[in-house]
Coordinates of N, CA and C in Angstrom, one line a residue:
X1 N 0.8 -1.2 0.0 CA 0.0 0.0 0.0 C 0.9 1.2 0.0
X2 N 0.4 2.3 -0.6 CA 1.1 3.5 -0.7 C 1.0 4.3 0.6
X3 N 2.1 4.8 1.0 CA 2.1 5.7 2.2 C 2.1 7.1 1.8
X4 N 1.6 8.0 2.7 CA 1.6 9.4 2.4 C 3.0 9.9 2.5
X5 N 3.3 10.9 1.8 CA 4.7 11.5 1.8 C 5.0 12.2 3.1
X6 N 6.3 12.4 3.3 CA 6.8 13.0 4.5 C 6.3 14.5 4.6
X7 N 6.0 15.1 3.4 CA 5.5 16.5 3.4 C 4.2 16.7 4.0
X8 N 3.4 15.6 4.1 CA 2.0 15.7 4.6 C 1.9 15.3 6.1
X9 N 2.0 16.2 7.0 CA 2.0 15.9 8.4 C 0.6 15.5 8.8
X10 N -0.5 15.9 8.0 CA -1.8 15.5 8.4 C -2.1 14.0 8.2
X11 N -1.5 13.5 7.2 CA -1.8 12.1 6.8 C -0.9 11.1 7.5
X12 N -1.3 10.5 8.5 CA -0.4 9.6 9.2 C -1.0 8.2 9.1
X13 N -2.1 8.0 8.5 CA -2.6 6.6 8.3 C -2.4 6.2 6.9
X14 N -2.6 4.9 6.6 CA -2.4 4.4 5.3 C -3.6 4.9 4.4
X15 N -3.3 4.9 3.1 CA -4.3 5.6 2.2 C -5.4 4.6 1.7
X16 N -5.4 3.4 2.1 CA -6.5 2.6 1.6 C -6.8 1.5 2.6
X17 N -7.8 0.7 2.5 CA -9.1 1.0 1.9 C -9.9 1.9 2.7
X18 N -10.9 2.5 2.2 CA -11.7 3.5 2.9 C -13.1 3.1 3.1
X19 N -13.7 3.6 4.2 CA -15.1 3.2 4.5 C -16.0 4.0 3.6
X20 N -15.6 5.3 3.3 CA -16.5 6.1 2.5 C -15.9 6.2 1.1
X21 N -16.8 6.3 0.1 CA -16.3 6.3 -1.3 C -15.6 7.6 -1.6
X22 N -14.3 7.6 -2.0 CA -13.6 8.8 -2.3 C -14.1 9.5 -3.5
X23 N -14.6 8.8 -4.5 CA -15.2 9.5 -5.7 C -16.4 10.3 -5.3
X24 N -17.2 9.8 -4.4 CA -18.4 10.6 -4.0 C -17.9 11.8 -3.2
X25 N -16.9 11.7 -2.3 CA -16.4 12.8 -1.6 C -15.8 13.9 -2.5
X26 N -15.1 13.5 -3.5 CA -14.5 14.4 -4.5 C -15.7 15.1 -5.3
X27 N -16.7 14.4 -5.6 CA -17.8 15.0 -6.3 C -18.5 16.1 -5.5
X28 N -18.7 15.8 -4.2 CA -19.3 16.8 -3.3 C -18.4 18.0 -3.1
X29 N -17.1 17.7 -3.1 CA -16.1 18.8 -3.0 C -16.2 19.7 -4.2
X30 N -16.3 19.1 -5.4 CA -16.4 19.9 -6.6 C -17.7 20.7 -6.7
X31 N -18.8 20.2 -6.1 CA -20.1 20.9 -6.1 C -20.1 22.0 -5.1
X32 N -19.1 22.1 -4.3 CA -19.2 23.2 -3.2 C -19.0 24.6 -3.7
X33 N -18.5 24.7 -4.9 CA -18.4 26.1 -5.5 C -17.7 26.1 -6.8
X34 N -18.0 27.1 -7.6 CA -17.4 27.2 -8.9 C -15.9 27.4 -8.9
X35 N -15.4 28.0 -7.8 CA -14.0 28.3 -7.7 C -13.1 27.0 -7.4
X36 N -13.8 25.9 -7.0 CA -13.1 24.7 -6.7 C -13.0 23.9 -8.0
X37 N -11.9 23.9 -8.6 CA -11.7 23.2 -9.9 C -10.8 22.0 -9.8
X38 N -9.7 22.1 -9.1 CA -8.7 21.0 -9.0 C -8.6 20.6 -7.6
X39 N -8.7 19.2 -7.4 CA -8.6 18.7 -6.0 C -7.5 17.6 -6.1
X40 N -6.6 17.7 -5.1 CA -5.5 16.7 -5.1 C -6.0 15.3 -4.7
X41 N -5.3 14.3 -4.9 CA -5.7 13.0 -4.6 C -5.7 12.8 -3.1
X42 N -5.0 13.5 -2.3 CA -4.9 13.4 -0.8 C -6.1 14.1 -0.2
X43 N -6.7 15.1 -0.7 CA -7.7 15.9 -0.1 C -9.0 15.0 0.2
X44 N -9.5 14.2 -0.7 CA -10.6 13.3 -0.4 C -10.3 12.3 0.7
X45 N -9.1 11.9 0.8 CA -8.7 10.9 1.9 C -8.8 11.6 3.2
X46 N -8.3 12.8 3.3 CA -8.4 13.6 4.6 C -9.9 13.8 4.9
X47 N -10.7 14.2 4.0 CA -12.2 14.3 4.2 C -12.8 13.0 4.6
X48 N -12.4 11.9 4.0 CA -12.9 10.6 4.4 C -12.7 10.3 5.8
X49 N -11.4 10.5 6.3 CA -11.1 10.3 7.7 C -11.8 11.2 8.6
X50 N -12.0 12.5 8.2 CA -12.7 13.4 9.0 C -14.2 13.0 9.2
X51 N -14.8 12.6 8.1 CA -16.2 12.1 8.1 C -16.3 10.9 9.0
X52 N -15.4 10.0 9.0 CA -15.4 8.8 9.8 C -15.4 9.2 11.3
X53 N -14.4 10.1 11.6 CA -14.3 10.6 13.0 C -15.5 11.3 13.5
X54 N -16.1 12.1 12.6 CA -17.3 12.9 12.9 C -18.5 11.9 13.2
X55 N -18.7 10.9 12.3 CA -19.8 10.0 12.5 C -19.6 9.2 13.8
X56 N -18.3 8.8 14.1 CA -18.0 8.1 15.3 C -18.4 8.9 16.5
X57 N -17.9 10.1 16.6 CA -18.2 11.0 17.7 C -19.7 11.2 17.9
X58 N -20.4 11.6 16.9 CA -21.8 11.8 17.0 C -22.6 10.6 17.4
X59 N -22.1 9.4 16.9 CA -22.8 8.2 17.3 C -22.5 7.9 18.8
X60 N -21.3 8.1 19.3 CA -21.0 7.8 20.7 C -21.9 8.7 21.6
X61 N -22.0 10.0 21.2 CA -22.8 10.9 22.0 C -24.3 10.6 22.0
X62 N -24.7 10.2 20.8 CA -26.1 9.8 20.6 C -26.4 8.5 21.4
X63 N -25.5 7.6 21.4 CA -25.7 6.3 22.1 C -25.7 6.5 23.6
X64 N -24.9 7.5 24.1 CA -25.0 7.8 25.6 C -26.4 8.3 25.9
X65 N -26.9 9.1 25.1 CA -28.3 9.6 25.4 C -29.3 8.5 25.3
X66 N -29.2 7.6 24.3 CA -30.1 6.5 24.2 C -30.0 5.6 25.5
X67 N -28.8 5.4 26.0 CA -28.6 4.5 27.1 C -29.2 5.2 28.4
X68 N -29.1 6.5 28.5 CA -29.7 7.2 29.6 C -31.2 7.1 29.6
X69 N -31.8 6.9 28.5 CA -33.2 6.7 28.4 C -33.6 5.2 28.4
X70 N -32.6 4.4 28.7 CA -32.7 2.9 28.8 C -33.2 2.3 27.5
X71 N -32.7 2.9 26.4 CA -33.1 2.3 25.1 C -31.9 1.5 24.6
X72 N -32.2 0.5 23.8 CA -31.2 -0.4 23.2 C -31.1 -0.2 21.7
X73 N -31.8 0.8 21.2 CA -31.7 1.1 19.8 C -31.5 2.6 19.6
X74 N -30.7 3.0 18.7 CA -30.4 4.5 18.4 C -31.5 5.0 17.5
X75 N -32.2 6.1 17.9 CA -33.2 6.7 17.0 C -32.7 8.1 16.6
X76 N -33.4 8.7 15.6 CA -33.0 10.0 15.2 C -33.3 11.0 16.3
X77 N -34.2 10.8 17.2 CA -34.4 11.7 18.3 C -33.1 11.7 19.2
X78 N -32.5 10.6 19.4 CA -31.2 10.5 20.2 C -30.1 11.3 19.5
X79 N -30.1 11.2 18.2 CA -29.1 12.0 17.5 C -29.4 13.5 17.6
X80 N -30.6 13.9 17.5 CA -31.0 15.3 17.6 C -30.7 15.8 19.0
X81 N -30.9 15.0 20.0 CA -30.6 15.4 21.4 C -29.1 15.5 21.6
X82 N -28.3 14.7 21.0 CA -26.9 14.8 21.1 C -26.4 16.0 20.4
X83 N -27.0 16.4 19.3 CA -26.6 17.6 18.6 C -27.0 18.8 19.4
X84 N -28.1 18.8 20.0 CA -28.6 20.0 20.9 C -27.7 20.1 22.2
X85 N -27.2 19.0 22.7 CA -26.5 19.0 23.9 C -25.0 19.3 23.7
X86 N -24.5 19.3 22.5 CA -23.1 19.5 22.3 C -22.9 20.8 21.5
X87 N -22.1 21.7 22.0 CA -21.8 23.0 21.3 C -21.1 22.8 20.0
X88 N -20.3 21.8 19.9 CA -19.5 21.6 18.7 C -20.4 21.3 17.5
X89 N -21.6 20.7 17.7 CA -22.5 20.4 16.7 C -23.6 21.4 16.4
X90 N -23.4 22.6 16.9 CA -24.4 23.7 16.7 C -24.7 24.0 15.2
X91 N -23.7 23.7 14.4 CA -24.0 24.0 12.9 C -25.0 23.0 12.4
X92 N -25.4 22.0 13.1 CA -26.4 21.0 12.6 C -27.8 21.3 13.1
X93 N -27.9 22.3 14.0 CA -29.2 22.6 14.7 C -30.3 23.0 13.6
X94 N -29.9 23.8 12.6 CA -30.9 24.1 11.6 C -31.4 22.9 10.8
X95 N -30.5 21.9 10.6 CA -30.9 20.7 9.9 C -32.0 20.0 10.7
X96 N -31.8 19.9 12.0 CA -32.8 19.2 12.9 C -34.1 19.9 12.8
X97 N -34.1 21.2 13.0 CA -35.4 21.9 13.0 C -36.1 21.9 11.6
X98 N -35.3 22.0 10.5 CA -35.9 21.9 9.2 C -36.5 20.6 8.9
X99 N -35.9 19.5 9.4 CA -36.4 18.1 9.2 C -37.7 18.0 10.0
X100 N -37.7 18.5 11.3 CA -38.8 18.4 12.1 C -40.0 19.2 11.6
X101 N -39.7 20.4 11.1 CA -40.8 21.2 10.5 C -41.4 20.6 9.2
X102 N -40.5 19.9 8.4 CA -41.0 19.3 7.2 C -41.8 18.1 7.6
X103 N -41.4 17.3 8.6 CA -42.2 16.1 9.0 C -43.6 16.6 9.6
X104 N -43.6 17.6 10.3 CA -44.8 18.2 10.9 C -45.7 18.7 9.8
X105 N -45.2 19.4 8.8 CA -46.0 19.9 7.7 C -46.6 18.7 6.9
X106 N -45.8 17.7 6.7 CA -46.3 16.5 5.9 C -47.4 15.8 6.7
X107 N -47.3 15.7 8.0 CA -48.4 15.1 8.8 C -49.6 15.9 8.8
X108 N -49.4 17.3 8.9 CA -50.6 18.2 8.9 C -51.3 18.2 7.6
X109 N -50.6 17.9 6.5 CA -51.2 17.9 5.2 C -51.8 16.6 4.8
X110 N -51.8 15.7 5.8 CA -52.3 14.4 5.6 C -51.4 13.4 5.0
X111 N -50.1 13.7 5.0 CA -49.1 12.8 4.4 C -48.8 11.7 5.4
X112 N -48.2 10.6 4.8 CA -47.9 9.4 5.6 C -46.8 9.7 6.6
X113 N -47.0 9.5 7.9 CA -46.0 9.7 8.9 C -44.7 8.9 8.6
X114 N -44.9 7.6 8.2 CA -43.8 6.8 8.0 C -42.9 7.3 6.8
X115 N -43.6 7.9 5.9 CA -42.9 8.5 4.7 C -42.0 9.6 5.2
X116 N -42.5 10.5 6.1 CA -41.8 11.7 6.5 C -40.6 11.2 7.5
X117 N -40.7 10.1 8.1 CA -39.7 9.6 9.0 C -38.5 9.1 8.2
X118 N -38.7 8.7 7.0 CA -37.6 8.1 6.2 C -37.0 9.1 5.3
X119 N -37.0 10.4 5.7 CA -36.4 11.5 4.9 C -34.9 11.3 4.9
X120 N -34.3 11.6 3.8 CA -32.8 11.5 3.8 C -32.2 12.9 4.2
X121 N -31.1 12.8 4.9 CA -30.4 14.1 5.2 C -29.3 14.3 4.3
X122 N -29.2 15.3 3.5 CA -28.1 15.5 2.6 C -26.8 15.7 3.4
X123 N -25.8 15.1 2.9 CA -24.4 15.2 3.5 C -23.5 16.1 2.7

């Protein structure tokens, strides 16, 4: 396996295999703005690792909340509670309230509640 060069102090792990698809990460990076034209091969690897760490941390905090409620399954309400309880995740608060408002509006309009619960969250 290829190792990161000595010039890259950020990359201390091996470059493969990845849990998250690098092509998808690169595609998202390119869609972030017109000024983003060229992306090095190392950048998606760094983002992949950052996403893995982010998911791991949010899951741990959500699981602690679920366990406090004596639940054995993680629900979106637990994730929302973890986001609200942690200052670092404040940038996600709008996402929680937008999803809740959308689900409430769908239920009020006679929409299927199960359908509104299965909404996907854009990453």
